[in-house]
Amino acid sequence: MKVSGYGAAERVDARPDAAPEYCAIGLVNPKSPENVGAVMRAAGCYGADEVYYTGQRFELARRFATDTKQMVEKIPLLGVEELLAFVPEGCTPVLVDLIEGATPLPDYVHPRRAFYIFGPEDGTLEPARFATVKEVIYVPTQGCMNLAASVNVILYDRLAKTLRSGG
């Protein structure tokens, strides 16, 4: 496992069954450090526990220009080869992608323990790599959002629905 190079570097969810609520974000080959910084800020605002990323593009520039709250010091940002290998036991992997058969976000009921996987801005998730994942959601929009905006919308929806249900 590689780590971001600074900030928190330990897995939060060492005992997967310890916390009834858990939320992690997986980024497939994120395009820019600005987006990763904005994802870290969203993770802090909406209570995500960990952020993982794959690929090499982020490794080229690690400074987070948009992580103005320095969430990287509180939330682990972990570079890994394969995101699915880090989904804790009892946690539901959820793909976020605009593909056929995906559930629109307004209709989606978030699992209490979720690992959201976001594809790169300039591509889509590889079907063969994520074929075992059964839950796929998308944000209905008139155009495409960038990675950080998508993460913000998904995490806000999770929080709003949890608060509305009294959880």
Tab-separated table of C-alpha atoms in Angstrom:
chain	number	residue	atom	x	y	z
A	1	MET	CA	0.000	0.000	0.000
A	2	LYS	CA	1.242	3.469	-0.808
A	3	VAL	CA	0.205	6.530	1.153
A	4	SER	CA	-0.335	10.108	0.089
A	5	GLY	CA	3.003	11.244	1.454
A	6	TYR	CA	1.728	13.317	4.315
A	7	GLY	CA	-1.170	13.454	6.724
A	8	ALA	CA	-3.078	10.583	8.295
A	9	ALA	CA	-1.929	7.236	6.958
A	10	GLU	CA	-3.528	4.603	9.153
A	11	ARG	CA	-6.689	2.732	8.264
A	12	VAL	CA	-9.568	3.872	10.431
A	13	ASP	CA	-11.647	0.732	10.097
A	14	ALA	CA	-9.191	-1.744	11.570
A	15	ARG	CA	-12.088	-3.794	13.000
A	16	PRO	CA	-14.733	-3.792	10.251
A	17	ASP	CA	-17.478	-4.925	12.605
A	18	ALA	CA	-16.627	-2.350	15.284
A	19	ALA	CA	-18.645	0.584	13.912
A	20	PRO	CA	-22.239	0.293	12.752
A	21	GLU	CA	-21.733	3.274	10.417
A	22	TYR	CA	-18.837	3.471	7.992
A	23	CYS	CA	-18.235	5.419	4.819
A	24	ALA	CA	-15.202	5.242	2.563
A	25	ILE	CA	-14.481	6.760	-0.817
A	26	GLY	CA	-12.505	5.019	-3.545
A	27	LEU	CA	-11.157	7.051	-6.454
A	28	VAL	CA	-10.075	5.257	-9.607
A	29	ASN	CA	-7.057	7.054	-11.096
A	30	PRO	CA	-8.071	10.603	-10.113
A	31	LYS	CA	-7.055	13.183	-12.694
A	32	SER	CA	-5.877	16.103	-10.578
A	33	PRO	CA	-4.635	16.949	-7.100
A	34	GLU	CA	-7.229	19.736	-6.940
A	35	ASN	CA	-10.008	17.176	-7.236
A	36	VAL	CA	-8.455	14.946	-4.585
A	37	GLY	CA	-8.142	17.962	-2.298
A	38	ALA	CA	-11.788	18.833	-2.841
A	39	VAL	CA	-12.744	15.188	-2.210
A	40	MET	CA	-10.822	15.305	1.076
A	41	ARG	CA	-12.718	18.424	2.084
A	42	ALA	CA	-16.041	16.743	1.218
A	43	ALA	CA	-14.978	13.679	3.215
A	44	GLY	CA	-14.420	15.889	6.236
A	45	CYS	CA	-17.657	17.840	5.795
A	46	TYR	CA	-19.832	14.741	5.459
A	47	GLY	CA	-18.102	12.362	7.856
A	48	ALA	CA	-16.335	9.896	5.563
A	49	ASP	CA	-13.846	7.685	7.370
A	50	GLU	CA	-11.230	7.013	4.681
A	51	VAL	CA	-10.324	7.894	1.111
A	52	TYR	CA	-8.477	5.508	-1.204
A	53	TYR	CA	-7.120	6.097	-4.679
A	54	THR	CA	-5.562	4.052	-7.464
A	55	GLY	CA	-3.427	5.017	-10.425
A	56	GLN	CA	-0.393	7.176	-10.997
A	57	ARG	CA	-1.756	10.569	-12.013
A	58	PHE	CA	-2.295	11.759	-8.465
A	59	GLU	CA	1.198	10.635	-7.470
A	60	LEU	CA	2.654	13.243	-9.844
A	61	ALA	CA	1.378	16.132	-7.724
A	62	ARG	CA	0.511	15.653	-4.063
A	63	ARG	CA	-0.140	19.194	-2.855
A	64	PHE	CA	-3.873	19.689	-2.227
A	65	ALA	CA	-4.683	23.231	-3.280
A	66	THR	CA	-8.359	22.813	-2.394
A	67	ASP	CA	-8.110	20.866	0.871
A	68	THR	CA	-8.375	24.131	2.767
A	69	LYS	CA	-9.531	22.413	5.956
A	70	GLN	CA	-6.488	20.085	5.932
A	71	MET	CA	-8.675	16.991	6.187
A	72	VAL	CA	-5.713	14.945	5.014
A	73	GLU	CA	-4.374	15.329	8.544
A	74	LYS	CA	-7.524	13.720	10.005
A	75	ILE	CA	-8.768	11.313	7.352
A	76	PRO	CA	-6.486	8.659	5.872
A	77	LEU	CA	-5.705	9.099	2.165
A	78	LEU	CA	-4.336	5.759	1.003
A	79	GLY	CA	-2.978	4.797	-2.384
A	80	VAL	CA	-3.713	1.178	-3.288
A	81	GLU	CA	-3.438	-1.074	-6.307
A	82	GLU	CA	-6.949	-2.541	-6.096
A	83	LEU	CA	-9.857	-0.776	-4.348
A	84	LEU	CA	-12.026	-3.856	-3.870
A	85	ALA	CA	-9.275	-5.479	-1.810
A	86	PHE	CA	-9.809	-2.773	0.836
A	87	VAL	CA	-13.575	-3.004	1.215
A	88	PRO	CA	-14.058	-4.101	4.837
A	89	GLU	CA	-16.081	-7.196	5.667
A	90	GLY	CA	-19.744	-6.297	6.093
A	91	CYS	CA	-19.360	-3.197	3.956
A	92	THR	CA	-21.238	-2.708	0.674
A	93	PRO	CA	-19.225	-1.550	-2.339
A	94	VAL	CA	-21.201	0.961	-4.412
A	95	LEU	CA	-20.118	2.056	-7.877
A	96	VAL	CA	-20.909	5.627	-8.884
A	97	ASP	CA	-21.051	5.710	-12.653
A	98	LEU	CA	-23.387	6.688	-15.450
A	99	ILE	CA	-23.999	3.237	-16.901
A	100	GLU	CA	-27.035	1.280	-18.010
A	101	GLY	CA	-28.930	-0.298	-15.131
A	102	ALA	CA	-27.621	2.132	-12.495
A	103	THR	CA	-30.069	3.373	-9.857
A	104	PRO	CA	-30.760	7.117	-9.859
A	105	LEU	CA	-29.525	8.707	-6.629
A	106	PRO	CA	-32.959	10.051	-5.541
A	107	ASP	CA	-34.252	6.440	-5.477
A	108	TYR	CA	-31.223	4.947	-3.727
A	109	VAL	CA	-31.190	3.786	-0.112
A	110	HIS	CA	-27.637	4.033	1.180
A	111	PRO	CA	-26.216	1.087	3.144
A	112	ARG	CA	-25.094	1.876	6.703
A	113	ARG	CA	-21.601	0.675	5.799
A	114	ALA	CA	-20.652	1.778	2.288
A	115	PHE	CA	-17.524	1.990	0.166
A	116	TYR	CA	-18.300	4.335	-2.741
A	117	ILE	CA	-16.146	3.864	-5.836
A	118	PHE	CA	-15.885	6.744	-8.308
A	119	GLY	CA	-14.416	6.425	-11.797
A	120	PRO	CA	-12.024	8.884	-13.392
A	121	GLU	CA	-13.420	12.099	-14.858
A	122	ASP	CA	-12.154	11.256	-18.297
A	123	GLY	CA	-13.375	7.670	-18.400
A	124	THR	CA	-15.650	5.089	-16.877
A	125	LEU	CA	-15.203	2.177	-14.522
A	126	GLU	CA	-13.965	-1.022	-16.146
A	127	PRO	CA	-16.876	-3.512	-16.147
A	128	ALA	CA	-14.613	-6.569	-15.837
A	129	ARG	CA	-12.730	-5.156	-12.839
A	130	PHE	CA	-15.929	-4.335	-10.919
A	131	ALA	CA	-18.202	-7.141	-12.145
A	132	THR	CA	-18.748	-8.469	-8.612
A	133	VAL	CA	-20.212	-5.164	-7.396
A	134	LYS	CA	-24.003	-5.294	-7.491
A	135	GLU	CA	-24.897	-1.761	-6.418
A	136	VAL	CA	-24.435	0.964	-9.017
A	137	ILE	CA	-25.800	4.482	-8.698
A	138	TYR	CA	-25.679	7.679	-10.710
A	139	VAL	CA	-26.539	11.328	-10.207
A	140	PRO	CA	-29.155	12.423	-12.746
A	141	THR	CA	-27.948	15.675	-14.291
A	142	GLN	CA	-28.218	17.524	-17.586
A	143	GLY	CA	-24.462	17.368	-18.008
A	144	CYS	CA	-21.532	15.660	-16.342
A	145	MET	CA	-20.108	16.774	-12.998
A	146	ASN	CA	-16.480	16.650	-12.048
A	147	LEU	CA	-15.213	14.080	-9.553
A	148	ALA	CA	-15.279	16.327	-6.494
A	149	ALA	CA	-18.803	17.562	-7.255
A	150	SER	CA	-20.006	13.964	-7.604
A	151	VAL	CA	-18.474	12.993	-4.265
A	152	ASN	CA	-20.092	16.009	-2.585
A	153	VAL	CA	-23.527	15.160	-3.980
A	154	ILE	CA	-23.339	11.468	-3.015
A	155	LEU	CA	-22.107	12.188	0.516
A	156	TYR	CA	-24.668	14.957	1.038
A	157	ASP	CA	-27.450	12.630	-0.132
A	158	ARG	CA	-26.226	9.957	2.286
A	159	LEU	CA	-26.190	12.407	5.187
A	160	ALA	CA	-29.564	13.990	4.340
A	161	LYS	CA	-31.316	10.629	4.024
A	162	THR	CA	-29.738	9.388	7.263
A	163	LEU	CA	-30.866	12.508	9.147
A	164	ARG	CA	-34.349	12.324	7.629
A	165	SER	CA	-34.734	8.704	8.758
A	166	GLY	CA	-33.668	9.618	12.296
A	167	GLY	CA	-30.350	7.746	12.024
